[in-house]
Every structure is written in C-alpha cells, then in structure tokens.
Amino acid sequence: QEDLTMLGLLRLDMIGTVDVTPKGEPGLLSLAHLNPPSPQGPLYTLLKPTLVHQCPVSFETFIRELESDLQRRSGSQTMAQGQTAILVSASPKSKAEQEEHLTELAELASSADLTVIDRLFQRTERGHHRFQLGSGKLKDVLMQAMQKGVDLLIFDQDLAPAQLRAIEEVTDLTVIDRTQLILDIFAQRAHSREGKVQVELAQLRYLLPRLSGQGTSLSRLGGGIGSRGPGETKLETDRRRIRERIDHLEREIEGFARHQDQRRSRRVRQEFPVLSIVGYTNAGKSTLLNALTNSVVSTAPRVFETLDTTSRRLHLPHGHEAILTDTVGFIRDLPKDLLAAFRTTLDELHDADLFLHVVDAGAKDLDAHI
Ligand SMILES: Nc1nc2c(ncn2[C@@H]2O[C@H](COP(=O)(O)OP(=O)(O)OP(=O)(O)O)[C@@H](O)[C@H]2O)c(=O)[nH]1
Ligand SMILES: [Mg+2]
C-alpha cells in the first residue's frame, strides 16, 4: 500500500516490487501503473504478479503509450470543463458546521466559474498546523486531486503565508483560500472605476505578505549564505512597486470619498429620504430594486453579482419621492482587507434614512444570514 501511495504522490508511471525467496533468488514481480485521471476510474492498476523472467510487459512501448495517454487525457479534460477544484476544510468546528460552510464555499466557487469535483474536511485540534490539516489527510486530498485531474485546492480557512507555501510545495497544485476566492470574484465583477480600485487595493494588501513569504524560499534557492539571490532583489523591487501602487490607490479612494461627500450634501439639500437595500449576498436585493423602480440592474442566481452601488429614484404614492439604493451584499467572515477597501461603498449606508433588509426566506441557515 505504501508503494502505491508513492506511485501516486511522486507521479511515477509505474512501480514494481520483487519478492526475494528464502534462498535469495528473485520470486514474484508485482507491477502497478498510473491511470489517466478520470472522475470515476481508479488512480492505478495492479497487474497480476508473475515470475521475474516471465514479465508480460515490454516496458519501452508500454511506458511510451501510457505517457501519451496521460498527456492526451489531461489535455482534453482541462479544455472541456474549465478549471476544476477540490474544496478542503480543516478546523475544530463540528462536521455539520464545516459541511454547511463548504456548501457556501461551493457557491462561491461556482460563482467564479469553477467546477467543484469533491469536498473533503477534517476535524482538527485547535492550534497551528503546518498544512492546516494533518499530513495524512493532505495525502488523501492529493491522491483525490490526482485521480480526478484537479488543478486547484480551495481551503475554507484562511491560510498563513507559510502554510500556503508548504501545501503548494507538497502537492504541486495551485492552492488558494476563501479570502482569495472572494477577491477573485470581486475582481471578475467590478465594473465601475471605484469598484476596480477598491478590489485592486484589497488584492495587493493580501498579496504583499505572501510575496515576502516567497522571498525567503527564493533566497534559499539562490544558495549563497548571506548573499542575496537575484530572486530576492527582484522581489524587493516588486514589493516596493506594490507598496507604491497601494499608496496611489489609497489616494484615489480618498478622492472618491470627497466626491461622495459632495454628492451626499447635494442629496441632503434635495431632502429626499434615502432607503438602502441591504442583506446577505444573493438574497434578492437587486431584484427588489428593479421591481420597485423599473430598473435593469443585473440579477443572477449567484453570489456577489452586484458590487457597485446603484441609486434610483422611487416614486411613492401621493407624489412623494425617495432614493432607493442597492449595494454589495454581505457574507459571513468577510475578508478584512476587502472590508477596509470597500469602506467608501459601505459609507453610503450612513446616508440611509431607512434600511430595507432583504432576507431569502428559503435559505437553509436563515439565522446566520441575518
Ligand atoms: N424564488 C425567488 N427568487 C428570487 C426572488 N427575488 C430574487 N430571486 C432570485 O434570486 C437570485 C438572486 O437575486 P439578486 O437580485 O441578484 O440578488 P442580490 O441580493 O442582488 O445578490 P448579489 O448582488 O449577488 O449580492 C436571482 O436569480 C433572482 O431571480 C424571490 O422573491 N423569489
Ligand atoms: Mg445584486
């Protein structure tokens, strides 16, 4: 069994063991080879043991055919289905709670146009782990990933930069956490200048510490003790450029905030009451705005469809008017970089005279959404 695990983990084409008889002569030869990734098929095939000199396999042809088969399959799979992912959760929380969170993570993943192939979770002790989950469980995850030809692991828990690196090193897969997934979705969806700036700022703030983490491993690769490898110098430049960009974006956001103040005071002069639609993401906020004001804000059965604030005039009976605004939805454990970056968007809520809290009564964990 251990040999078979090695076959998978090291991505060998084939592995064989030879028994040794008590007399010291070669006995039975057992061979196993990898299969091309497929969602249902087994990871490897075990051949029937034979005597060494009766070995049925002509290695050169066999390996060549296997290699081209592996290549063909992995090629066609990524073309046909787009990116595939395995969701992973490891925390001291109960099984039920982790499952529920993974369901939400799956919604986030499909909102980012990823195909979720599998979900795996583990209940762990509190405290810091090198891989977030146990190393045995990580092997399980990796075997699943290889068997199913998956290219992305998504963790429900936030990973420390060192954990992220350790997992990537062991698995050779792309690893992201929930925060990064949410940032990616926001980046895909942001349309307004303001939204784009806010998302980029959040992404850079998230990236910066992770970049310096990679710096240590790169300088180790550079080899010379005490000498700075070329990678390190480049990273120093990258880091400085990122900091400069962050400064720049922060100033731009301040500009938006001033602009917003002016807009606000104009609105106060007009003395229209402001009604703000708030609520969990995908609850139906934009649909309500459209229905009440005859607008065409984009709605979709996926999370974070709306990022930009929209304000519309609402005609009430008896000739009264109000401003109705629709804005970005909430989600539990909103990444704090994102929260900070979206301050100008959220500041709009200060203007509200009334909140309309939209709740999807059909949501499974209704209370958690309120
Ligand atoms: N069954 C039902 N579906 C609804 C209702 N209101 C909205 N929906 C659907 O729910 C989905 C989400 O609606 P949106 O209006 O985009 O939700 P949102 O709160 O603006 O979502 P985000 O902008 O992504 O945070 C859409 O597919 C709507 O068609 C409703 O009252 N009943
Ligand atoms: Mg919306």
mmCIF file of C-alpha atoms and ligand atoms in Angstrom:
data_model
loop_
_atom_site.group_PDB
_atom_site.id
_atom_site.type_symbol
_atom_site.label_atom_id
_atom_site.label_comp_id
_atom_site.label_asym_id
_atom_site.label_seq_id
_atom_site.Cartn_x
_atom_site.Cartn_y
_atom_site.Cartn_z
ATOM 1 C CA GLN A 1 0.000 0.000 0.000
ATOM 2 C CA GLU A 2 2.852 2.366 0.833
ATOM 3 C CA ASP A 3 4.420 1.741 -2.569
ATOM 4 C CA LEU A 4 1.120 2.559 -4.222
ATOM 5 C CA THR A 5 0.925 5.825 -2.317
ATOM 6 C CA MET A 6 4.413 6.648 -3.542
ATOM 7 C CA LEU A 7 3.350 5.849 -7.091
ATOM 8 C CA GLY A 8 0.635 8.468 -6.819
ATOM 9 C CA LEU A 9 2.492 11.077 -4.827
ATOM 10 C CA LEU A 10 5.628 11.034 -6.918
ATOM 11 C CA ARG A 11 3.645 10.682 -10.133
ATOM 12 C CA LEU A 12 5.698 7.744 -11.298
ATOM 13 C CA ASP A 13 4.449 5.925 -14.369
ATOM 14 C CA MET A 14 4.965 2.541 -12.837
ATOM 15 C CA ILE A 15 6.294 0.923 -9.710
ATOM 16 C CA GLY A 16 7.333 -2.693 -9.167
ATOM 17 C CA THR A 17 8.395 -4.885 -6.287
ATOM 18 C CA VAL A 18 10.313 -8.132 -6.479
ATOM 19 C CA ASP A 19 9.961 -10.755 -3.768
ATOM 20 C CA VAL A 20 13.076 -12.486 -2.614
ATOM 21 C CA THR A 21 12.850 -16.200 -1.878
ATOM 22 C CA PRO A 22 14.458 -17.596 1.308
ATOM 23 C CA LYS A 23 17.251 -18.867 -0.917
ATOM 24 C CA GLY A 24 17.959 -15.337 -2.043
ATOM 25 C CA GLU A 25 16.558 -15.828 -5.534
ATOM 26 C CA PRO A 26 14.083 -13.485 -7.224
ATOM 27 C CA GLY A 27 10.471 -14.510 -6.672
ATOM 28 C CA LEU A 28 7.280 -12.831 -7.796
ATOM 29 C CA LEU A 29 7.250 -9.485 -9.565
ATOM 30 C CA SER A 30 4.321 -7.165 -8.791
ATOM 31 C CA LEU A 31 3.715 -4.177 -11.017
ATOM 32 C CA ALA A 32 1.319 -1.231 -10.770
ATOM 33 C CA HIS A 33 0.919 1.707 -13.131
ATOM 34 C CA LEU A 34 -0.903 5.034 -13.001
ATOM 35 C CA ASN A 35 -4.091 5.507 -14.957
ATOM 36 C CA PRO A 36 -5.004 8.691 -16.786
ATOM 37 C CA PRO A 37 -7.033 10.952 -14.487
ATOM 38 C CA SER A 38 -10.779 10.395 -14.593
ATOM 39 C CA PRO A 39 -13.551 11.238 -12.145
ATOM 40 C CA GLN A 40 -14.643 7.616 -11.677
ATOM 41 C CA GLY A 41 -11.724 5.376 -12.551
ATOM 42 C CA PRO A 42 -9.154 4.158 -10.045
ATOM 43 C CA LEU A 43 -5.869 6.014 -9.741
ATOM 44 C CA TYR A 44 -3.764 2.975 -10.606
ATOM 45 C CA THR A 45 -3.985 -0.552 -11.985
ATOM 46 C CA LEU A 46 -2.310 -3.508 -10.266
ATOM 47 C CA LEU A 47 -1.038 -6.178 -12.650
ATOM 48 C CA LYS A 48 -1.162 -9.855 -11.774
ATOM 49 C CA PRO A 49 2.144 -10.895 -10.154
ATOM 50 C CA THR A 50 4.397 -13.043 -12.344
ATOM 51 C CA LEU A 51 7.855 -14.557 -12.087
ATOM 52 C CA VAL A 52 10.518 -12.038 -12.952
ATOM 53 C CA HIS A 53 11.659 -13.753 -16.148
ATOM 54 C CA GLN A 54 8.044 -14.147 -17.301
ATOM 55 C CA CYS A 55 7.301 -10.428 -17.063
ATOM 56 C CA PRO A 56 4.484 -9.717 -19.560
ATOM 57 C CA VAL A 57 5.274 -6.059 -20.117
ATOM 58 C CA SER A 58 7.513 -4.619 -22.781
ATOM 59 C CA PHE A 59 8.492 -1.545 -20.831
ATOM 60 C CA GLU A 60 9.624 0.765 -23.547
ATOM 61 C CA THR A 61 6.416 0.557 -25.615
ATOM 62 C CA PHE A 62 4.219 0.351 -22.550
ATOM 63 C CA ILE A 63 5.588 3.496 -20.922
ATOM 64 C CA ARG A 64 5.529 5.426 -24.180
ATOM 65 C CA GLU A 65 1.864 4.570 -24.730
ATOM 66 C CA LEU A 66 0.990 5.349 -21.135
ATOM 67 C CA GLU A 67 2.739 8.721 -21.301
ATOM 68 C CA SER A 68 0.908 9.826 -24.417
ATOM 69 C CA ASP A 69 -2.361 8.583 -22.958
ATOM 70 C CA LEU A 70 -1.772 10.568 -19.761
ATOM 71 C CA GLN A 71 -0.946 13.657 -21.740
ATOM 72 C CA ARG A 72 -3.938 13.368 -24.046
ATOM 73 C CA ARG A 73 -6.394 12.870 -21.216
ATOM 74 C CA SER A 74 -5.171 15.731 -19.087
ATOM 75 C CA GLY A 75 -5.254 17.979 -22.128
ATOM 76 C CA SER A 76 -8.794 17.172 -23.171
ATOM 77 C CA GLN A 77 -10.093 17.386 -19.629
ATOM 78 C CA THR A 78 -8.952 20.915 -18.949
ATOM 79 C CA MET A 79 -10.245 22.029 -22.327
ATOM 80 C CA ALA A 80 -13.680 20.557 -21.856
ATOM 81 C CA GLN A 81 -14.512 21.564 -18.307
ATOM 82 C CA GLY A 82 -12.564 24.683 -17.420
ATOM 83 C CA GLN A 83 -10.835 24.795 -14.068
ATOM 84 C CA THR A 84 -11.707 22.133 -11.563
ATOM 85 C CA ALA A 85 -11.293 22.342 -7.810
ATOM 86 C CA ILE A 86 -11.419 20.334 -4.616
ATOM 87 C CA LEU A 87 -12.761 22.130 -1.551
ATOM 88 C CA VAL A 88 -10.973 21.478 1.720
ATOM 89 C CA SER A 89 -11.950 22.382 5.245
ATOM 90 C CA ALA A 90 -9.982 21.636 8.412
ATOM 91 C CA SER A 91 -10.992 23.180 11.701
ATOM 92 C CA PRO A 92 -12.108 22.301 15.231
ATOM 93 C CA LYS A 93 -15.711 23.034 14.223
ATOM 94 C CA SER A 94 -18.304 20.268 14.068
ATOM 95 C CA LYS A 95 -18.826 18.186 10.967
ATOM 96 C CA ALA A 96 -22.230 19.733 10.325
ATOM 97 C CA GLU A 97 -20.892 23.252 10.582
ATOM 98 C CA GLN A 98 -17.969 22.541 8.257
ATOM 99 C CA GLU A 99 -20.299 20.940 5.727
ATOM 100 C CA GLU A 100 -22.510 23.992 5.781
ATOM 101 C CA HIS A 101 -19.546 26.276 5.235
ATOM 102 C CA LEU A 102 -18.339 24.088 2.381
ATOM 103 C CA THR A 103 -21.733 24.448 0.735
ATOM 104 C CA GLU A 104 -21.277 28.192 0.791
ATOM 105 C CA LEU A 105 -17.711 27.820 -0.467
ATOM 106 C CA ALA A 106 -19.063 25.727 -3.344
ATOM 107 C CA GLU A 107 -21.444 28.579 -4.212
ATOM 108 C CA LEU A 108 -18.527 30.973 -4.217
ATOM 109 C CA ALA A 109 -16.544 28.592 -6.428
ATOM 110 C CA SER A 110 -19.311 28.222 -8.974
ATOM 111 C CA SER A 111 -19.772 31.971 -8.919
ATOM 112 C CA ALA A 112 -16.128 32.120 -10.031
ATOM 113 C CA ASP A 113 -16.916 29.629 -12.841
ATOM 114 C CA LEU A 114 -15.036 26.767 -11.204
ATOM 115 C CA THR A 115 -16.245 23.181 -11.279
ATOM 116 C CA VAL A 116 -16.182 21.592 -7.827
ATOM 117 C CA ILE A 117 -15.141 17.949 -8.066
ATOM 118 C CA ASP A 118 -15.014 16.977 -4.414
ATOM 119 C CA ARG A 119 -15.244 18.285 -0.852
ATOM 120 C CA LEU A 120 -13.064 16.974 1.942
ATOM 121 C CA PHE A 121 -12.965 18.010 5.563
ATOM 122 C CA GLN A 122 -11.234 17.100 8.756
ATOM 123 C CA ARG A 123 -11.886 17.959 12.372
ATOM 124 C CA THR A 124 -8.612 19.147 13.789
ATOM 125 C CA GLU A 125 -7.386 20.238 17.190
ATOM 126 C CA ARG A 126 -7.167 23.912 17.824
ATOM 127 C CA GLY A 127 -3.780 25.425 17.094
ATOM 128 C CA HIS A 128 -1.467 25.939 14.214
ATOM 129 C CA HIS A 129 -0.711 23.192 11.738
ATOM 130 C CA ARG A 130 1.927 23.166 9.107
ATOM 131 C CA PHE A 131 -0.613 22.230 6.460
ATOM 132 C CA GLN A 132 -3.787 23.400 8.238
ATOM 133 C CA LEU A 133 -4.859 19.749 8.135
ATOM 134 C CA GLY A 134 -2.983 16.595 9.156
ATOM 135 C CA SER A 135 -0.308 15.384 6.772
ATOM 136 C CA GLY A 136 -2.082 12.022 6.313
ATOM 137 C CA LYS A 137 -5.255 13.825 5.299
ATOM 138 C CA LEU A 138 -3.287 16.039 2.967
ATOM 139 C CA LYS A 139 -2.055 12.907 1.206
ATOM 140 C CA ASP A 140 -5.686 11.810 0.808
ATOM 141 C CA VAL A 141 -6.539 15.152 -0.707
ATOM 142 C CA LEU A 142 -3.610 14.915 -3.068
ATOM 143 C CA MET A 143 -4.499 11.394 -4.194
ATOM 144 C CA GLN A 144 -8.069 12.527 -4.883
ATOM 145 C CA ALA A 145 -6.794 15.534 -6.781
ATOM 146 C CA MET A 146 -4.564 13.420 -8.984
ATOM 147 C CA GLN A 147 -7.124 10.742 -9.588
ATOM 148 C CA LYS A 148 -9.663 13.294 -10.683
ATOM 149 C CA GLY A 149 -7.277 15.525 -12.581
ATOM 150 C CA VAL A 150 -7.979 18.553 -10.409
ATOM 151 C CA ASP A 151 -5.780 21.632 -10.650
ATOM 152 C CA LEU A 152 -6.907 23.759 -7.732
ATOM 153 C CA LEU A 153 -7.318 23.297 -3.968
ATOM 154 C CA ILE A 154 -9.540 25.776 -2.158
ATOM 155 C CA PHE A 155 -9.350 25.971 1.637
ATOM 156 C CA ASP A 156 -12.310 27.270 3.588
ATOM 157 C CA GLN A 157 -9.973 28.559 6.298
ATOM 158 C CA ASP A 158 -7.580 31.429 5.825
ATOM 159 C CA LEU A 159 -4.082 30.086 5.295
ATOM 160 C CA ALA A 160 -0.998 31.720 6.717
ATOM 161 C CA PRO A 161 1.598 32.540 4.047
ATOM 162 C CA ALA A 162 3.861 29.760 5.362
ATOM 163 C CA GLN A 163 1.026 27.205 5.227
ATOM 164 C CA LEU A 164 0.136 28.191 1.705
ATOM 165 C CA ARG A 165 3.705 27.678 0.600
ATOM 166 C CA ALA A 166 4.102 24.376 2.453
ATOM 167 C CA ILE A 167 0.946 22.942 0.873
ATOM 168 C CA GLU A 168 1.888 24.117 -2.596
ATOM 169 C CA GLU A 169 5.320 22.624 -2.201
ATOM 170 C CA VAL A 170 3.988 19.223 -1.173
ATOM 171 C CA THR A 171 1.108 18.998 -3.640
ATOM 172 C CA ASP A 172 2.392 20.921 -6.628
ATOM 173 C CA LEU A 173 -1.147 22.230 -7.108
ATOM 174 C CA THR A 174 -2.446 25.769 -7.066
ATOM 175 C CA VAL A 175 -3.705 26.479 -3.551
ATOM 176 C CA ILE A 176 -5.977 29.345 -2.596
ATOM 177 C CA ASP A 177 -8.094 30.149 0.443
ATOM 178 C CA ARG A 178 -11.597 31.536 0.761
ATOM 179 C CA THR A 179 -10.373 35.114 1.010
ATOM 180 C CA GLN A 180 -8.524 34.835 -2.257
ATOM 181 C CA LEU A 181 -11.513 33.236 -3.931
ATOM 182 C CA ILE A 182 -13.735 36.122 -2.831
ATOM 183 C CA LEU A 183 -11.129 38.608 -4.034
ATOM 184 C CA ASP A 184 -11.045 36.851 -7.413
ATOM 185 C CA ILE A 185 -14.814 37.026 -7.733
ATOM 186 C CA PHE A 186 -14.774 40.705 -6.874
ATOM 187 C CA ALA A 187 -12.051 41.282 -9.435
ATOM 188 C CA GLN A 188 -14.108 39.493 -12.104
ATOM 189 C CA ARG A 189 -17.207 41.519 -11.292
ATOM 190 C CA ALA A 190 -16.046 45.028 -10.527
ATOM 191 C CA HIS A 191 -17.166 47.340 -13.322
ATOM 192 C CA SER A 192 -17.022 50.878 -12.007
ATOM 193 C CA ARG A 193 -13.712 52.678 -11.628
ATOM 194 C CA GLU A 194 -14.335 52.890 -7.910
ATOM 195 C CA GLY A 195 -15.073 49.183 -7.596
ATOM 196 C CA LYS A 196 -11.966 48.251 -9.551
ATOM 197 C CA VAL A 197 -9.724 50.445 -7.430
ATOM 198 C CA GLN A 198 -11.165 49.025 -4.236
ATOM 199 C CA VAL A 199 -10.679 45.443 -5.368
ATOM 200 C CA GLU A 200 -7.144 46.017 -6.581
ATOM 201 C CA LEU A 201 -6.225 47.612 -3.276
ATOM 202 C CA ALA A 202 -7.599 44.636 -1.363
ATOM 203 C CA GLN A 203 -5.762 42.196 -3.630
ATOM 204 C CA LEU A 204 -2.439 43.962 -3.227
ATOM 205 C CA ARG A 205 -2.808 44.164 0.534
ATOM 206 C CA TYR A 206 -3.464 40.449 0.564
ATOM 207 C CA LEU A 207 -0.571 39.703 -1.770
ATOM 208 C CA LEU A 208 2.117 41.736 -0.030
ATOM 209 C CA PRO A 209 2.821 39.485 2.993
ATOM 210 C CA ARG A 210 2.581 36.401 0.802
ATOM 211 C CA LEU A 211 5.150 37.803 -1.534
ATOM 212 C CA SER A 212 7.615 38.416 1.270
ATOM 213 C CA GLY A 213 6.998 34.852 2.362
ATOM 214 C CA GLN A 214 8.111 33.575 -1.023
ATOM 215 C CA GLY A 215 11.139 35.814 -0.715
ATOM 216 C CA THR A 216 12.641 33.637 1.990
ATOM 217 C CA SER A 217 12.340 30.465 -0.039
ATOM 218 C CA LEU A 218 13.691 32.123 -3.168
ATOM 219 C CA SER A 219 16.713 33.488 -1.363
ATOM 220 C CA ARG A 220 17.349 29.991 -0.066
ATOM 221 C CA LEU A 221 17.287 28.771 -3.658
ATOM 222 C CA GLY A 222 19.817 31.432 -4.533
ATOM 223 C CA GLY A 223 22.091 29.389 -2.341
ATOM 224 C CA GLY A 224 24.847 31.609 -1.029
ATOM 225 C CA ILE A 225 24.570 32.107 2.702
ATOM 226 C CA GLY A 226 24.391 35.800 3.450
ATOM 227 C CA SER A 227 24.294 36.655 -0.239
ATOM 228 C CA ARG A 228 21.081 37.886 -1.774
ATOM 229 C CA GLY A 229 19.949 35.816 -4.721
ATOM 230 C CA PRO A 230 18.671 37.533 -7.847
ATOM 231 C CA GLY A 231 15.161 36.411 -6.926
ATOM 232 C CA GLU A 232 15.366 38.331 -3.692
ATOM 233 C CA THR A 233 16.419 41.570 -5.354
ATOM 234 C CA LYS A 234 13.589 41.299 -7.833
ATOM 235 C CA LEU A 235 11.136 40.619 -5.038
ATOM 236 C CA GLU A 236 12.392 43.671 -3.165
ATOM 237 C CA THR A 237 11.587 45.706 -6.278
ATOM 238 C CA ASP A 238 8.215 44.003 -6.666
ATOM 239 C CA ARG A 239 7.410 44.695 -3.064
ATOM 240 C CA ARG A 240 8.367 48.335 -3.342
ATOM 241 C CA ARG A 241 6.308 48.700 -6.502
ATOM 242 C CA ILE A 242 3.333 47.124 -4.805
ATOM 243 C CA ARG A 243 3.652 49.486 -1.846
ATOM 244 C CA GLU A 244 3.796 52.448 -4.211
ATOM 245 C CA ARG A 245 0.738 51.173 -6.031
ATOM 246 C CA ILE A 246 -1.082 50.731 -2.713
ATOM 247 C CA ASP A 247 -0.283 54.342 -1.773
ATOM 248 C CA HIS A 248 -1.547 55.504 -5.124
ATOM 249 C CA LEU A 249 -4.804 53.541 -4.850
ATOM 250 C CA GLU A 250 -5.372 54.772 -1.310
ATOM 251 C CA ARG A 251 -5.113 58.362 -2.501
ATOM 252 C CA GLU A 252 -7.547 57.621 -5.309
ATOM 253 C CA ILE A 253 -10.020 56.202 -2.825
ATOM 254 C CA GLU A 254 -9.710 59.330 -0.682
ATOM 255 C CA GLY A 255 -10.654 61.243 -3.804
ATOM 256 C CA PHE A 256 -13.757 59.097 -4.213
ATOM 257 C CA ALA A 257 -14.656 59.721 -0.593
ATOM 258 C CA ARG A 258 -14.500 63.512 -1.078
ATOM 259 C CA HIS A 259 -16.584 63.231 -4.205
ATOM 260 C CA GLN A 260 -19.030 61.126 -2.282
ATOM 261 C CA ASP A 261 -19.335 63.783 0.414
ATOM 262 C CA GLN A 262 -20.296 66.337 -2.196
ATOM 263 C CA ARG A 263 -22.850 64.016 -3.693
ATOM 264 C CA ARG A 264 -24.203 63.392 -0.257
ATOM 265 C CA SER A 265 -24.626 67.010 0.667
ATOM 266 C CA ARG A 266 -26.404 67.657 -2.619
ATOM 267 C CA ARG A 267 -28.788 64.885 -1.796
ATOM 268 C CA VAL A 268 -29.391 66.290 1.676
ATOM 269 C CA ARG A 269 -30.295 69.604 0.074
ATOM 270 C CA GLN A 270 -32.784 67.833 -2.149
ATOM 271 C CA GLU A 271 -34.221 66.367 1.008
ATOM 272 C CA PHE A 272 -35.154 63.052 -0.445
ATOM 273 C CA PRO A 273 -35.207 60.270 2.095
ATOM 274 C CA VAL A 274 -32.738 57.517 1.256
ATOM 275 C CA LEU A 275 -33.775 53.881 1.516
ATOM 276 C CA SER A 276 -30.883 51.421 1.393
ATOM 277 C CA ILE A 277 -31.411 47.812 0.461
ATOM 278 C CA VAL A 278 -29.066 45.614 2.491
ATOM 279 C CA GLY A 279 -28.772 41.891 3.097
ATOM 280 C CA TYR A 280 -26.830 38.705 2.502
ATOM 281 C CA THR A 281 -25.394 38.146 -0.942
ATOM 282 C CA ASN A 282 -27.767 36.507 -3.446
ATOM 283 C CA ALA A 283 -30.796 37.318 -1.256
ATOM 284 C CA GLY A 284 -32.692 39.186 -3.973
ATOM 285 C CA LYS A 285 -31.725 42.813 -3.305
ATOM 286 C CA SER A 286 -31.232 43.864 -6.927
ATOM 287 C CA THR A 287 -34.427 42.105 -7.957
ATOM 288 C CA LEU A 288 -36.320 44.181 -5.420
ATOM 289 C CA LEU A 289 -34.743 47.417 -6.650
ATOM 290 C CA ASN A 290 -35.663 46.535 -10.228
ATOM 291 C CA ALA A 291 -39.228 45.701 -9.286
ATOM 292 C CA LEU A 292 -39.766 48.885 -7.301
ATOM 293 C CA THR A 293 -38.092 51.307 -9.695
ATOM 294 C CA ASN A 294 -38.464 49.657 -13.075
ATOM 295 C CA SER A 295 -34.702 49.359 -13.488
ATOM 296 C CA VAL A 296 -32.462 46.800 -15.089
ATOM 297 C CA VAL A 297 -29.703 46.204 -12.548
ATOM 298 C CA SER A 298 -28.159 42.839 -13.300
ATOM 299 C CA THR A 299 -29.525 39.969 -11.209
ATOM 300 C CA ALA A 300 -28.370 36.367 -11.195
ATOM 301 C CA PRO A 301 -28.627 33.270 -9.029
ATOM 302 C CA ARG A 302 -25.031 33.592 -7.920
ATOM 303 C CA VAL A 303 -23.265 35.309 -5.061
ATOM 304 C CA PHE A 304 -21.717 38.778 -5.453
ATOM 305 C CA GLU A 305 -23.493 39.662 -8.673
ATOM 306 C CA THR A 306 -23.690 43.274 -7.522
ATOM 307 C CA LEU A 307 -20.599 45.147 -6.393
ATOM 308 C CA ASP A 308 -21.362 48.696 -7.387
ATOM 309 C CA THR A 309 -23.879 50.858 -5.663
ATOM 310 C CA THR A 310 -26.876 51.876 -7.729
ATOM 311 C CA SER A 311 -29.256 54.646 -6.686
ATOM 312 C CA ARG A 312 -32.667 55.079 -8.301
ATOM 313 C CA ARG A 313 -35.494 57.443 -7.735
ATOM 314 C CA LEU A 314 -38.503 55.805 -6.214
ATOM 315 C CA HIS A 315 -41.947 57.299 -6.746
ATOM 316 C CA LEU A 316 -44.171 56.734 -3.781
ATOM 317 C CA PRO A 317 -47.941 57.156 -3.726
ATOM 318 C CA HIS A 318 -49.207 60.711 -3.124
ATOM 319 C CA GLY A 319 -46.365 62.234 -5.150
ATOM 320 C CA HIS A 320 -43.630 61.599 -2.585
ATOM 321 C CA GLU A 321 -40.204 60.601 -3.772
ATOM 322 C CA ALA A 322 -37.264 58.777 -2.267
ATOM 323 C CA ILE A 323 -33.880 57.465 -3.303
ATOM 324 C CA LEU A 324 -33.541 53.688 -3.316
ATOM 325 C CA THR A 325 -30.015 52.275 -3.295
ATOM 326 C CA ASP A 326 -28.808 48.754 -3.958
ATOM 327 C CA THR A 327 -25.336 47.737 -2.927
ATOM 328 C CA VAL A 328 -22.874 44.904 -2.373
ATOM 329 C CA GLY A 329 -24.193 42.024 -0.268
ATOM 330 C CA PHE A 330 -22.829 40.657 2.977
ATOM 331 C CA ILE A 331 -21.196 37.331 3.604
ATOM 332 C CA ARG A 332 -20.024 35.780 6.845
ATOM 333 C CA ASP A 333 -16.340 36.311 7.701
ATOM 334 C CA LEU A 334 -15.889 38.945 5.055
ATOM 335 C CA PRO A 335 -12.140 39.276 4.463
ATOM 336 C CA LYS A 336 -10.951 42.282 6.427
ATOM 337 C CA ASP A 337 -8.815 43.716 3.607
ATOM 338 C CA LEU A 338 -11.891 43.694 1.450
ATOM 339 C CA LEU A 339 -13.999 45.310 4.143
ATOM 340 C CA ALA A 340 -11.429 48.073 4.511
ATOM 341 C CA ALA A 341 -11.181 48.603 0.782
ATOM 342 C CA PHE A 342 -14.949 48.816 0.384
ATOM 343 C CA ARG A 343 -15.267 51.488 3.020
ATOM 344 C CA THR A 344 -16.448 54.120 0.558
ATOM 345 C CA THR A 345 -19.120 51.768 -0.721
ATOM 346 C CA LEU A 346 -20.227 50.916 2.780
ATOM 347 C CA ASP A 347 -20.057 54.559 3.867
ATOM 348 C CA GLU A 348 -23.012 55.188 1.594
ATOM 349 C CA LEU A 349 -25.032 53.341 4.167
ATOM 350 C CA HIS A 350 -24.507 56.244 6.595
ATOM 351 C CA ASP A 351 -26.841 58.292 4.416
ATOM 352 C CA ALA A 352 -29.685 55.914 4.739
ATOM 353 C CA ASP A 353 -32.811 57.047 6.496
ATOM 354 C CA LEU A 354 -34.121 53.527 6.371
ATOM 355 C CA PHE A 355 -32.633 50.094 5.766
ATOM 356 C CA LEU A 356 -34.601 47.529 3.852
ATOM 357 C CA HIS A 357 -33.121 44.229 4.991
ATOM 358 C CA VAL A 358 -33.793 41.591 2.345
ATOM 359 C CA VAL A 359 -33.645 38.004 3.579
ATOM 360 C CA ASP A 360 -34.051 34.887 1.468
ATOM 361 C CA ALA A 361 -36.653 33.005 3.467
ATOM 362 C CA GLY A 362 -35.668 29.825 1.643
ATOM 363 C CA ALA A 363 -32.049 29.915 2.832
ATOM 364 C CA LYS A 364 -31.064 26.878 4.861
ATOM 365 C CA ASP A 365 -29.163 28.660 7.602
ATOM 366 C CA LEU A 366 -31.510 31.612 7.728
ATOM 367 C CA ASP A 367 -30.434 32.886 11.148
ATOM 368 C CA ALA A 368 -26.777 33.051 10.141
ATOM 369 C CA HIS A 369 -27.761 35.294 7.236
ATOM 370 C CA ILE A 370 -29.484 37.917 9.360
HETATM 371 N N1 LIG B 1 -37.881 32.465 -5.870
HETATM 372 C C1 LIG B 1 -37.494 33.741 -5.782
HETATM 373 N N2 LIG B 1 -36.345 34.073 -6.353
HETATM 374 C C2 LIG B 1 -35.940 35.364 -6.255
HETATM 375 C C3 LIG B 1 -36.702 36.342 -5.574
HETATM 376 N N3 LIG B 1 -36.028 37.509 -5.630
HETATM 377 C C4 LIG B 1 -34.893 37.250 -6.330
HETATM 378 N N4 LIG B 1 -34.847 35.964 -6.724
HETATM 379 C C5 LIG B 1 -33.768 35.309 -7.477
HETATM 380 O O1 LIG B 1 -32.627 35.204 -6.632
HETATM 381 C C6 LIG B 1 -31.434 35.384 -7.378
HETATM 382 C C7 LIG B 1 -30.571 36.481 -6.760
HETATM 383 O O2 LIG B 1 -31.205 37.706 -6.924
HETATM 384 P P1 LIG B 1 -30.421 39.080 -6.963
HETATM 385 O O3 LIG B 1 -31.437 40.178 -7.010
HETATM 386 O O4 LIG B 1 -29.341 39.055 -7.983
HETATM 387 O O5 LIG B 1 -29.764 39.044 -5.519
HETATM 388 P P2 LIG B 1 -28.794 40.110 -4.824
HETATM 389 O O6 LIG B 1 -29.145 40.144 -3.376
HETATM 390 O O7 LIG B 1 -28.811 41.391 -5.563
HETATM 391 O O8 LIG B 1 -27.425 39.334 -4.985
HETATM 392 P P3 LIG B 1 -25.916 39.905 -5.076
HETATM 393 O O9 LIG B 1 -25.932 41.168 -5.841
HETATM 394 O O10 LIG B 1 -25.203 38.787 -5.779
HETATM 395 O O11 LIG B 1 -25.441 40.067 -3.653
HETATM 396 C C8 LIG B 1 -31.854 35.706 -8.800
HETATM 397 O O12 LIG B 1 -31.724 34.530 -9.572
HETATM 398 C C9 LIG B 1 -33.303 36.142 -8.661
HETATM 399 O O13 LIG B 1 -34.018 35.828 -9.827
HETATM 400 C C10 LIG B 1 -37.951 35.951 -4.982
HETATM 401 O O14 LIG B 1 -38.655 36.720 -4.362
HETATM 402 N N5 LIG B 1 -38.283 34.624 -5.116
HETATM 403 MG MG MG B 2 -27.423 42.360 -6.515
#
